[in-house]
Coordinates of C-alpha atoms and ligand atoms in Angstrom, one line a residue:
Chain K
M1 CA 33.2 19.7 -6.2
G2 CA 31.7 22.6 -8.2
A3 CA 31.5 26.2 -7.3
I4 CA 28.8 27.4 -4.9
L5 CA 29.5 31.1 -5.6
E6 CA 30.8 32.5 -8.9
V7 CA 31.8 36.1 -8.9
K8 CA 32.6 37.7 -12.3
N9 CA 34.0 41.2 -12.9
L10 CA 32.3 42.6 -9.8
K11 CA 32.7 46.4 -9.5
K12 CA 31.7 48.9 -6.9
S13 CA 32.7 52.5 -6.5
F14 CA 31.9 55.1 -3.9
G15 CA 32.2 58.5 -5.5
G16 CA 35.8 58.5 -6.7
I17 CA 36.9 55.5 -4.7
Q18 CA 36.9 52.2 -6.6
A19 CA 36.4 49.9 -3.7
L20 CA 36.1 46.8 -6.0
K21 CA 37.8 47.3 -9.3
D22 CA 37.2 44.1 -11.1
V23 CA 36.9 41.1 -9.0
S24 CA 36.4 37.5 -10.3
F25 CA 36.7 34.3 -8.4
D26 CA 34.8 31.2 -7.5
V27 CA 34.2 29.7 -4.1
A28 CA 34.1 25.9 -4.1
E29 CA 31.3 24.0 -2.5
G30 CA 32.3 23.0 1.1
E31 CA 35.5 25.0 1.4
I32 CA 36.6 27.6 3.9
L33 CA 37.9 30.4 1.9
G34 CA 40.1 33.0 3.6
L35 CA 39.7 36.6 2.3
I36 CA 42.5 38.8 3.4
G37 CA 44.0 42.2 2.5
P38 CA 45.0 45.5 4.1
N39 CA 42.4 47.8 5.6
G40 CA 40.4 49.5 2.9
S41 CA 41.2 46.8 0.3
G42 CA 37.5 46.1 -0.3
K43 CA 36.8 43.0 1.7
S44 CA 33.7 44.3 3.5
T45 CA 32.6 46.0 0.3
F46 CA 32.8 42.6 -1.4
V47 CA 30.5 41.1 1.3
N48 CA 28.1 43.9 1.2
T49 CA 27.9 43.8 -2.6
V50 CA 27.4 40.1 -2.8
C51 CA 24.7 40.4 -0.1
G52 CA 22.8 43.1 -1.9
L53 CA 23.3 45.8 0.7
Y54 CA 25.3 47.7 -2.0
R55 CA 24.2 47.6 -5.6
P56 CA 27.1 46.6 -7.8
D57 CA 28.2 48.9 -10.6
G58 CA 29.0 45.9 -12.8
G59 CA 29.6 42.2 -12.9
Q60 CA 27.7 39.1 -11.9
V61 CA 27.2 37.0 -8.8
A62 CA 25.8 33.5 -9.1
L63 CA 24.8 31.2 -6.3
R64 CA 24.8 27.5 -7.4
G65 CA 24.4 28.8 -11.0
K66 CA 21.5 31.1 -10.1
N67 CA 22.1 34.7 -10.9
I68 CA 21.6 36.7 -7.7
T69 CA 23.2 40.0 -8.9
G70 CA 21.5 43.0 -7.4
L71 CA 18.9 41.1 -5.5
E72 CA 17.7 42.9 -2.3
P73 CA 19.4 41.6 0.8
A74 CA 16.4 39.7 2.1
M75 CA 16.2 37.7 -1.1
V76 CA 20.0 36.9 -1.0
A77 CA 19.5 35.7 2.6
R78 CA 16.6 33.6 1.5
A79 CA 18.7 32.2 -1.4
G80 CA 21.1 30.8 1.2
I81 CA 23.8 33.4 1.9
A82 CA 24.2 34.6 5.5
R83 CA 26.6 37.2 6.6
T84 CA 27.9 39.0 9.7
F85 CA 28.7 42.7 9.9
Q86 CA 32.2 43.9 10.5
A87 CA 30.8 46.2 13.2
S88 CA 28.3 43.8 14.7
R89 CA 24.7 44.8 14.5
P90 CA 22.6 43.0 17.1
F91 CA 19.1 44.2 17.8
L92 CA 20.2 46.0 20.9
N93 CA 16.9 46.1 22.8
L94 CA 16.2 42.5 22.3
T95 CA 17.5 39.6 24.3
V96 CA 20.0 37.1 22.7
L97 CA 17.2 34.6 22.3
D98 CA 14.8 37.1 20.7
N99 CA 17.6 38.2 18.3
V100 CA 18.2 34.6 17.1
I101 CA 14.4 33.9 16.9
V102 CA 14.2 36.5 14.2
S103 CA 16.5 34.5 11.9
A104 CA 15.1 31.2 12.9
L105 CA 11.7 32.5 11.7
L106 CA 13.0 32.3 8.1
D107 CA 12.2 28.6 8.0
E108 CA 9.3 28.6 10.5
T109 CA 6.0 30.2 10.7
L110 CA 5.4 29.6 14.4
V111 CA 7.5 31.3 17.0
D112 CA 7.6 28.2 19.2
A113 CA 9.3 26.2 16.6
A114 CA 11.6 29.0 15.7
E115 CA 12.5 29.3 19.4
K116 CA 13.5 25.7 19.5
N117 CA 15.9 26.1 16.6
A118 CA 17.2 29.4 18.0
R119 CA 18.0 27.7 21.3
Q120 CA 20.0 25.1 19.4
A121 CA 21.9 27.7 17.5
I122 CA 22.7 29.6 20.7
E123 CA 24.0 26.4 22.3
V124 CA 26.2 25.7 19.3
A125 CA 27.5 29.3 19.3
G126 CA 28.3 29.0 23.0
L127 CA 26.0 31.9 24.1
S128 CA 23.8 29.9 26.3
Q129 CA 24.8 31.7 29.5
Y130 CA 23.6 35.0 27.8
I131 CA 20.4 33.7 26.4
N132 CA 18.2 36.1 28.3
T133 CA 20.6 39.0 28.3
K134 CA 19.6 42.1 26.3
S135 CA 22.2 42.3 23.6
C136 CA 23.1 46.0 24.4
N137 CA 24.5 44.5 27.6
L138 CA 26.9 42.2 25.8
P139 CA 30.6 42.9 25.4
V140 CA 31.8 43.6 21.9
E141 CA 33.2 40.1 21.2
K142 CA 29.9 38.5 22.4
R143 CA 28.0 40.8 20.1
K144 CA 30.1 39.5 17.2
R145 CA 29.3 36.0 18.4
L146 CA 25.6 36.8 18.4
D147 CA 25.9 38.1 14.8
L148 CA 27.4 34.8 13.9
C149 CA 24.8 32.9 15.8
R150 CA 22.0 34.7 14.0
A151 CA 23.6 34.0 10.7
L152 CA 23.9 30.4 11.6
A153 CA 20.3 30.1 12.6
L154 CA 19.4 31.0 9.0
K155 CA 20.8 27.6 8.0
P156 CA 22.7 29.1 5.1
S157 CA 24.6 27.2 2.5
L158 CA 27.2 30.0 2.3
L159 CA 28.3 32.0 5.4
M160 CA 30.4 35.2 5.1
L161 CA 32.2 36.1 8.3
D162 CA 33.6 39.6 8.4
E163 CA 36.2 39.8 11.1
V164 CA 34.2 37.9 13.7
M165 CA 37.3 37.0 15.7
A166 CA 38.5 40.5 16.3
G167 CA 39.1 41.2 20.0
L168 CA 39.4 37.6 21.1
N169 CA 42.2 36.3 23.3
P170 CA 44.1 33.3 21.9
K171 CA 42.0 30.8 23.8
E172 CA 38.7 32.3 22.7
M173 CA 40.2 32.5 19.2
E174 CA 40.9 28.8 19.3
D175 CA 37.3 28.1 20.4
G176 CA 36.1 30.4 17.6
L177 CA 38.1 28.6 15.0
D178 CA 36.7 25.3 16.3
L179 CA 33.2 26.7 15.9
V180 CA 33.8 27.7 12.3
R181 CA 35.3 24.2 11.6
A182 CA 32.2 22.6 13.1
I183 CA 29.9 24.8 11.1
N184 CA 31.9 23.9 8.0
R185 CA 31.7 20.2 8.7
Q186 CA 27.9 20.5 8.7
G187 CA 28.3 21.3 5.0
V188 CA 28.3 25.1 5.2
T189 CA 30.7 26.9 2.8
V190 CA 32.5 29.7 4.6
I191 CA 34.2 32.9 3.4
F192 CA 36.4 34.0 6.3
I193 CA 37.7 37.5 6.6
E194 CA 40.4 37.9 9.3
H195 CA 43.5 39.8 10.1
V196 CA 45.3 37.3 12.3
M197 CA 47.3 35.3 9.8
K198 CA 47.8 32.3 12.1
A199 CA 44.0 31.9 12.3
V200 CA 43.6 32.1 8.5
V201 CA 46.4 29.6 7.8
S202 CA 45.1 27.1 10.4
L203 CA 41.5 27.4 9.3
C204 CA 41.3 28.0 5.6
H205 CA 41.6 25.6 2.7
R206 CA 42.3 28.4 0.3
V207 CA 43.1 32.1 0.5
V208 CA 42.2 35.1 -1.7
V209 CA 44.1 38.3 -1.2
F210 CA 42.6 41.7 -2.0
D211 CA 44.6 44.9 -2.5
Q212 CA 43.1 48.2 -3.4
G213 CA 40.0 46.6 -4.8
C214 CA 41.9 44.1 -6.9
M215 CA 42.7 40.4 -6.5
L216 CA 46.3 40.0 -5.8
A217 CA 46.6 36.3 -5.2
D218 CA 44.5 33.2 -4.9
G219 CA 45.8 29.8 -3.7
E220 CA 46.8 27.5 -0.9
P221 CA 47.3 29.5 2.3
H222 CA 51.0 28.7 2.9
A223 CA 51.9 29.4 -0.7
V224 CA 49.9 32.7 -0.8
M225 CA 51.7 33.9 2.4
Q226 CA 55.0 33.4 0.7
D227 CA 54.0 35.1 -2.5
E228 CA 56.3 38.1 -2.9
R229 CA 53.6 40.6 -4.0
V230 CA 51.4 39.6 -1.0
V231 CA 54.3 40.0 1.4
K232 CA 55.1 43.4 -0.1
A233 CA 51.5 44.7 -0.3
Y234 CA 50.2 43.4 2.8
L235 CA 52.1 41.2 5.1
G236 CA 55.1 43.5 5.1
G237 CA 53.0 46.0 7.1
S238 CA 50.7 44.1 9.4
Y239 CA 51.8 40.4 9.3
K240 CA 51.7 39.0 12.8
P241 CA 54.1 36.1 12.7
C242 CA 52.8 34.7 16.1
Chain X
M1 CA -0.1 30.0 41.1
K2 CA -1.6 32.5 43.6
K3 CA -0.7 35.4 41.3
D4 CA -2.7 33.7 38.5
V5 CA -5.8 33.3 40.6
K6 CA -5.5 37.0 41.5
K7 CA -5.1 37.9 37.8
Y8 CA -8.2 35.9 36.8
L9 CA -10.2 37.3 39.6
L10 CA -9.3 40.9 38.6
T11 CA -10.0 40.2 34.9
A12 CA -13.4 38.7 35.9
V13 CA -14.3 41.7 38.1
A14 CA -13.2 44.1 35.3
A15 CA -15.3 42.2 32.7
V16 CA -18.4 42.2 34.9
L17 CA -18.0 45.9 35.6
L18 CA -17.5 46.8 32.0
L19 CA -20.5 44.7 30.9
A20 CA -22.7 46.1 33.6
F21 CA -21.5 49.7 33.1
P22 CA -24.5 51.0 31.0
L23 CA -26.8 49.6 33.6
L24 CA -24.9 51.2 36.5
V25 CA -24.4 54.6 34.9
D26 CA -27.4 56.0 32.9
N27 CA -25.9 59.4 32.1
L28 CA -25.7 59.5 28.3
Y29 CA -22.8 61.8 28.3
I30 CA -20.7 59.5 30.4
Q31 CA -21.8 56.5 28.4
H32 CA -20.7 58.3 25.2
S33 CA -17.3 59.1 26.8
F34 CA -16.7 55.5 27.6
F35 CA -17.7 54.6 24.0
M36 CA -15.1 57.1 22.8
I37 CA -12.5 55.6 25.2
F38 CA -12.9 52.1 23.8
L39 CA -13.1 53.5 20.2
F40 CA -9.9 55.4 20.5
A41 CA -8.2 52.6 22.4
T42 CA -9.1 50.3 19.4
I43 CA -7.9 52.8 16.8
G44 CA -4.7 53.3 18.9
L45 CA -4.1 49.6 19.0
G46 CA -4.4 49.5 15.2
W47 CA -2.2 52.6 14.8
N48 CA 0.4 51.1 17.1
L49 CA 0.9 48.1 14.7
I50 CA 2.6 50.3 12.1
G51 CA 3.4 53.5 14.1
G52 CA 4.7 51.8 17.3
Y53 CA 5.8 48.2 16.6
G54 CA 6.9 49.1 13.1
A55 CA 8.2 52.6 14.1
Q56 CA 6.6 54.1 10.9
L57 CA 5.0 57.3 12.1
S58 CA 1.6 57.8 10.6
L59 CA -0.1 61.2 10.7
G60 CA -2.8 60.3 8.3
H61 CA -4.9 57.6 10.0
A62 CA -7.9 59.9 9.7
A63 CA -7.9 59.0 6.0
F64 CA -8.8 55.4 6.8
F65 CA -11.3 56.4 9.5
A66 CA -13.0 58.8 7.1
V67 CA -13.1 56.3 4.2
G68 CA -14.8 53.7 6.6
A69 CA -17.2 56.3 7.9
Y70 CA -18.2 57.9 4.7
T71 CA -18.5 54.7 2.7
A72 CA -20.8 53.1 5.1
V73 CA -23.0 56.3 5.5
L74 CA -23.1 57.0 1.8
F75 CA -24.2 53.4 1.1
V76 CA -27.1 53.8 3.6
I77 CA -28.1 57.1 2.0
Y78 CA -27.9 56.1 -1.7
Q79 CA -28.4 52.4 -1.6
S80 CA -30.1 51.8 1.7
L81 CA -27.4 49.2 2.2
T82 CA -26.8 47.9 5.7
P83 CA -23.5 49.3 7.2
L84 CA -22.6 45.7 8.0
I85 CA -21.9 45.4 4.3
G86 CA -21.2 49.0 3.4
G87 CA -18.8 49.2 6.3
L88 CA -17.0 46.1 5.0
V89 CA -16.7 47.9 1.6
G90 CA -15.3 50.9 3.4
V91 CA -12.7 48.7 5.2
V92 CA -11.7 47.2 1.8
I93 CA -11.3 50.7 0.2
A94 CA -9.3 51.9 3.2
V95 CA -7.0 48.9 2.9
A96 CA -6.6 49.7 -0.8
V97 CA -5.7 53.3 0.1
A98 CA -3.2 52.1 2.6
G99 CA -1.6 49.9 -0.1
L100 CA -1.3 52.9 -2.3
I101 CA 0.5 54.8 0.4
G102 CA 2.7 51.9 1.6
Y103 CA 3.8 50.5 -1.8
P104 CA 6.1 53.4 -2.8
C105 CA 7.0 54.6 0.7
F106 CA 8.1 51.3 2.3
R107 CA 10.8 50.9 -0.3
L108 CA 12.4 54.1 0.7
R109 CA 13.9 55.1 4.0
G110 CA 13.4 58.4 5.7
P111 CA 10.4 60.6 6.4
Y112 CA 8.5 59.7 3.1
F113 CA 5.9 57.5 4.8
T114 CA 5.0 60.1 7.4
L115 CA 4.7 62.8 4.7
A116 CA 2.6 60.5 2.5
T117 CA 0.2 59.8 5.3
I118 CA -0.3 63.5 6.0
A119 CA -0.9 64.0 2.3
A120 CA -3.3 61.1 2.1
G121 CA -5.4 62.5 5.0
E122 CA -5.6 65.9 3.3
I123 CA -6.5 64.4 -0.1
V124 CA -9.3 62.4 1.4
R125 CA -10.6 65.5 3.3
T126 CA -10.3 67.7 0.1
L127 CA -12.1 65.1 -2.0
L128 CA -14.9 65.0 0.6
L129 CA -15.2 68.8 0.5
H130 CA -14.9 68.9 -3.3
F131 CA -17.7 66.4 -4.2
Q132 CA -20.2 68.2 -2.0
D133 CA -23.2 67.2 -4.0
F134 CA -22.4 63.6 -3.2
T135 CA -20.9 63.9 0.3
G136 CA -22.5 67.0 1.7
G137 CA -19.2 68.8 1.6
A138 CA -18.2 71.0 4.5
N139 CA -21.8 70.9 6.0
G140 CA -21.3 67.2 6.6
I141 CA -24.0 64.6 6.2
P142 CA -26.6 63.4 8.7
L143 CA -27.7 59.8 8.8
P144 CA -31.4 59.2 8.0
Y145 CA -33.1 57.7 11.0
K146 CA -34.3 54.2 10.3
G147 CA -35.6 53.3 13.7
D148 CA -34.2 51.0 16.3
N149 CA -32.5 48.6 13.9
F150 CA -29.4 46.5 14.3
L151 CA -29.0 46.1 10.6
F152 CA -28.6 49.9 10.3
L153 CA -26.6 50.2 13.5
Q154 CA -29.2 52.5 14.9
F155 CA -30.4 52.3 18.4
S156 CA -32.6 54.4 20.6
S157 CA -30.1 54.2 23.4
K158 CA -26.3 54.6 23.7
A159 CA -25.7 51.3 25.4
P160 CA -25.5 49.2 22.1
Y161 CA -22.8 51.4 20.7
Y162 CA -20.9 51.1 24.0
Y163 CA -21.1 47.3 23.7
L164 CA -20.1 47.3 20.1
A165 CA -17.1 49.4 20.9
L166 CA -16.2 47.2 23.8
A167 CA -16.5 44.1 21.6
M168 CA -14.4 45.6 18.9
F169 CA -11.8 46.6 21.5
V170 CA -11.6 43.2 23.0
V171 CA -11.2 41.5 19.6
V172 CA -8.5 44.0 18.4
F173 CA -6.8 43.8 21.8
F174 CA -6.4 40.1 21.6
L175 CA -5.5 40.2 17.9
V176 CA -2.7 42.7 18.6
R177 CA -1.6 40.8 21.6
Y178 CA -1.2 37.7 19.4
L179 CA 0.5 39.5 16.6
E180 CA 3.0 41.2 19.0
H181 CA 4.5 37.9 19.8
A182 CA 3.9 36.1 16.5
K183 CA 6.2 36.2 13.5
M184 CA 4.9 39.6 12.4
G185 CA 5.7 41.2 15.8
R186 CA 9.1 39.7 15.9
Y187 CA 9.9 41.0 12.4
L188 CA 8.5 44.5 13.2
A189 CA 10.8 44.6 16.3
A190 CA 13.7 43.6 14.2
I191 CA 12.9 46.4 11.6
R192 CA 12.5 48.9 14.4
E193 CA 15.9 48.0 15.8
D194 CA 18.0 47.7 12.7
Q195 CA 16.5 47.5 9.2
D196 CA 19.7 46.4 7.4
A197 CA 20.4 43.7 10.0
A198 CA 16.8 42.5 9.6
E199 CA 17.1 42.3 5.9
S200 CA 20.3 40.4 6.2
L201 CA 18.3 37.8 8.1
G202 CA 15.8 37.4 5.2
V203 CA 13.1 39.8 6.6
Q204 CA 11.4 41.5 3.6
T205 CA 11.0 44.7 5.5
H206 CA 8.7 46.4 3.0
K207 CA 6.3 43.5 3.0
V208 CA 6.2 43.3 6.7
K209 CA 5.5 47.0 7.1
M210 CA 2.9 46.8 4.4
F211 CA 1.1 44.0 6.1
A212 CA 1.1 45.9 9.4
L213 CA -0.2 49.0 7.7
L214 CA -3.0 47.1 6.0
I215 CA -4.3 45.6 9.2
S216 CA -3.9 49.0 10.9
A217 CA -6.0 50.7 8.2
A218 CA -8.7 48.0 8.4
I219 CA -9.1 48.4 12.1
T220 CA -9.2 52.2 11.8
A221 CA -11.8 52.1 9.1
A222 CA -14.0 49.7 11.1
C223 CA -13.8 52.2 14.0
G224 CA -14.8 54.9 11.6
V225 CA -17.9 53.0 10.6
L226 CA -18.9 52.5 14.2
Y227 CA -18.2 56.1 15.1
A228 CA -20.4 57.4 12.2
F229 CA -23.4 55.4 13.3
S230 CA -23.0 56.3 17.0
V231 CA -23.1 60.0 16.3
S232 CA -25.4 59.9 13.3
F233 CA -23.6 62.8 11.6
I234 CA -20.2 63.1 10.0
D235 CA -18.3 66.0 8.4
P236 CA -14.8 66.1 6.7
D237 CA -13.2 68.1 9.5
S238 CA -14.2 65.8 12.3
V239 CA -13.5 62.4 10.6
A240 CA -10.8 63.3 8.0
G241 CA -9.0 66.3 9.7
L242 CA -5.4 66.4 10.6
N243 CA -6.6 67.0 14.2
L244 CA -8.0 63.5 14.3
S245 CA -4.8 62.0 12.9
I246 CA -2.8 63.8 15.5
E247 CA -5.1 62.8 18.2
I248 CA -4.7 59.1 17.3
A249 CA -0.9 59.4 17.4
V250 CA -1.0 61.3 20.6
V251 CA -3.2 58.7 22.3
V252 CA -0.5 56.1 21.6
I253 CA 2.5 58.2 22.3
V254 CA 1.2 59.4 25.6
G255 CA 0.1 56.0 26.6
G256 CA 3.3 54.2 25.5
I257 CA 4.3 53.7 21.9
G258 CA 4.9 50.1 20.8
T259 CA 3.3 48.6 24.0
L260 CA 0.0 46.7 24.2
W261 CA -1.5 48.8 27.0
G262 CA -0.2 52.1 25.8
P263 CA -3.2 52.8 23.5
V264 CA -5.6 51.8 26.3
I265 CA -4.0 54.1 28.9
G266 CA -3.5 56.8 26.4
S267 CA -7.1 56.7 25.3
V268 CA -8.4 57.0 28.9
V269 CA -6.2 60.0 29.5
V270 CA -6.7 61.8 26.2
I271 CA -10.4 61.2 25.9
F272 CA -11.0 62.2 29.5
L273 CA -9.1 65.5 29.0
T274 CA -10.7 66.0 25.6
E275 CA -14.2 65.6 27.0
M276 CA -13.3 67.9 29.9
T277 CA -12.2 70.7 27.5
N278 CA -15.3 70.1 25.4
L279 CA -17.3 70.5 28.5
Y280 CA -15.6 73.7 29.8
L281 CA -14.1 75.3 26.7
G282 CA -16.7 74.2 24.2
D283 CA -16.7 77.5 22.3
I284 CA -13.0 77.3 21.3
R285 CA -12.9 73.6 21.3
S286 CA -11.0 72.7 18.1
G287 CA -8.2 75.1 19.0
A288 CA -8.2 74.0 22.6
S289 CA -7.9 70.3 21.9
L290 CA -4.8 70.8 19.8
V291 CA -3.2 72.9 22.5
L292 CA -4.1 70.2 24.9
Y293 CA -2.5 67.5 22.9
G294 CA 0.6 69.6 22.6
L295 CA 0.8 70.2 26.3
L296 CA 0.1 66.6 27.1
L297 CA 2.9 65.5 24.7
I298 CA 5.4 67.9 26.2
L299 CA 4.5 66.8 29.7
V300 CA 4.7 63.1 29.1
I301 CA 7.8 63.2 26.9
S302 CA 9.7 65.3 29.4
I303 CA 8.7 63.1 32.4
R304 CA 8.2 59.7 30.9
P305 CA 9.3 59.4 27.3
Q306 CA 8.3 55.8 27.1
G307 CA 4.7 56.8 27.9
L308 CA 2.4 56.4 30.8
S309 CA 2.2 52.6 30.5
S310 CA 5.8 52.3 31.6
F311 CA 4.7 53.3 35.1
F312 CA 2.8 50.0 35.3
R313 CA 5.6 47.8 34.0
R314 CA 7.4 45.5 36.5
N315 CA 11.1 45.8 37.1
Ligands
ADP1 N1 29.5 52.9 2.3 C1 30.7 53.5 1.9 N2 30.7 54.7 1.5 C2 31.8 55.3 1.0 N3 33.0 54.6 0.9 C3 33.0 53.3 1.3 C4 31.9 52.7 1.9 N4 32.2 51.4 2.2 C5 33.5 51.3 1.9 N5 34.0 52.4 1.4 C6 35.4 52.7 0.9 O1 35.7 51.6 0.1 C7 37.1 51.2 0.4 C8 37.1 49.7 0.8 O2 36.5 49.6 2.1 P1 36.2 48.2 2.8 O3 35.5 47.4 1.9 O4 35.5 48.5 4.1 O5 37.7 47.6 3.1 P2 38.1 46.4 4.0 O6 36.9 45.7 4.5 O7 39.0 45.6 3.2 O8 38.9 47.1 5.1 C9 37.6 52.1 1.5 O9 38.3 53.1 0.8 C10 36.4 52.6 2.1 O10 36.6 53.9 2.6
MG2 MG1 36.3 45.5 6.4

């Protein structure tokens, strides 16, 4: 299948720090793409720049051939890209249901209809038992799940997950991976940022490795993990062989 | 079930009392005070849309109030046009002014909107003072008496104004109650909580804030029209002054910002205290009322920062 997202020569600096030096790659329609790299290698900056939260210093981003470079975040979301924040950002004083209703309102004018869709997304995300909990009372990993649930309720064609599995125990991690697989089976393309390599290898069809704002490798997960440069730059330090 | 019955009974009793009020109390001063309570509750409900639900503090709502008031009055004076139409023109102009303020400000973050509203209020007041041949300037402008005439919103008694304010209040109350839970209210809540997160969910925050501000301005301008005709005299300081802008904000903050009943409770408290100071400290009134707002704010914020309406909330 063709590319859903085409990124060409994307650049983003903060003062003297080149967080994205010159990044180009395509994301294929329907795949789960793993995006890995050491801390500070530019993964979150990539998400934020594609989503319009940061204005790129150069380069292009196209979604299904349509140029979305520099669009404001709301327009990127409306074009079909949903994202989670690495440090989750629920609407703290709203309940889980009210949080998700906000995103379900993208496709609906009436709150009742949005609520129906929101309840479905909450069920899928496994948050039903917290549906009426104010999100400030959720533990961190549930907040991340809520972020994911809100993104899901947008019915995106591309979903970017920035370390949504952090802080989960192995069992919860398995459930989380199953959830991402299920979402993907619904036809949603996924960019999956994660530090636990086992999760990346078991979930992703393909992996892109960032290092210091550059792309270091791009390929099939097992092959990438054995790439010498990757091992040296990244896995040498924090590879968890479990 | 039983609770519902009780609620309907209470509502019915309140409705009857409010409707019968001018028949029960014939003191004009008290009638006017109740008119002011409903007027400020209505303005507060409108202010709350952008200032409370949208968390965009406005200190310039007097601009919209004055535009409504002056437009309607000037149309009567120069064109003999009924305020039912002149007032509508005033509302439209106020909405346009709001658009001019909101358009640049809502794309920015930070205190720009608040500063722009203060500036807008002062600009309107200065323009009214400057074009004195047309507006009467600092001396203000009295309304020519056209006899007891609904078309010109002039009545020989206070009661009709009271009923008009009550009607406007009821309409705006139910409008805001609807909007609070509708898409707009949900989006405003999201913006108040976390603007970046809201945008990532497709909320076009500047449009939502703009929409809230336009409705807010329209309500405030309509209140300005009604006020002008009830007192038959307006001047820049009383309808376009920073005092009024602050009073509007104080009404809502004291009552409970971002809540439906906040402006209502705030209006009762603030108008009651204002009328008391007018009565007993009339000579130094304008200074006294500002001191009063300040003290009231300090008191409420130190004891109950969410506002007085939070005393009534369950759980
Ligand atoms: N908003 C920002 N302001 C300044 N520097 C930033 C900002 N966001 C990221 N950076 C810097 O850009 C680099 C890449 O960060 P980031 O994209 O968060 O990496 P990763 O997600 O791969 O850990 C880091 O050096 C980081 O300090
Ligand atoms: Mg990151």
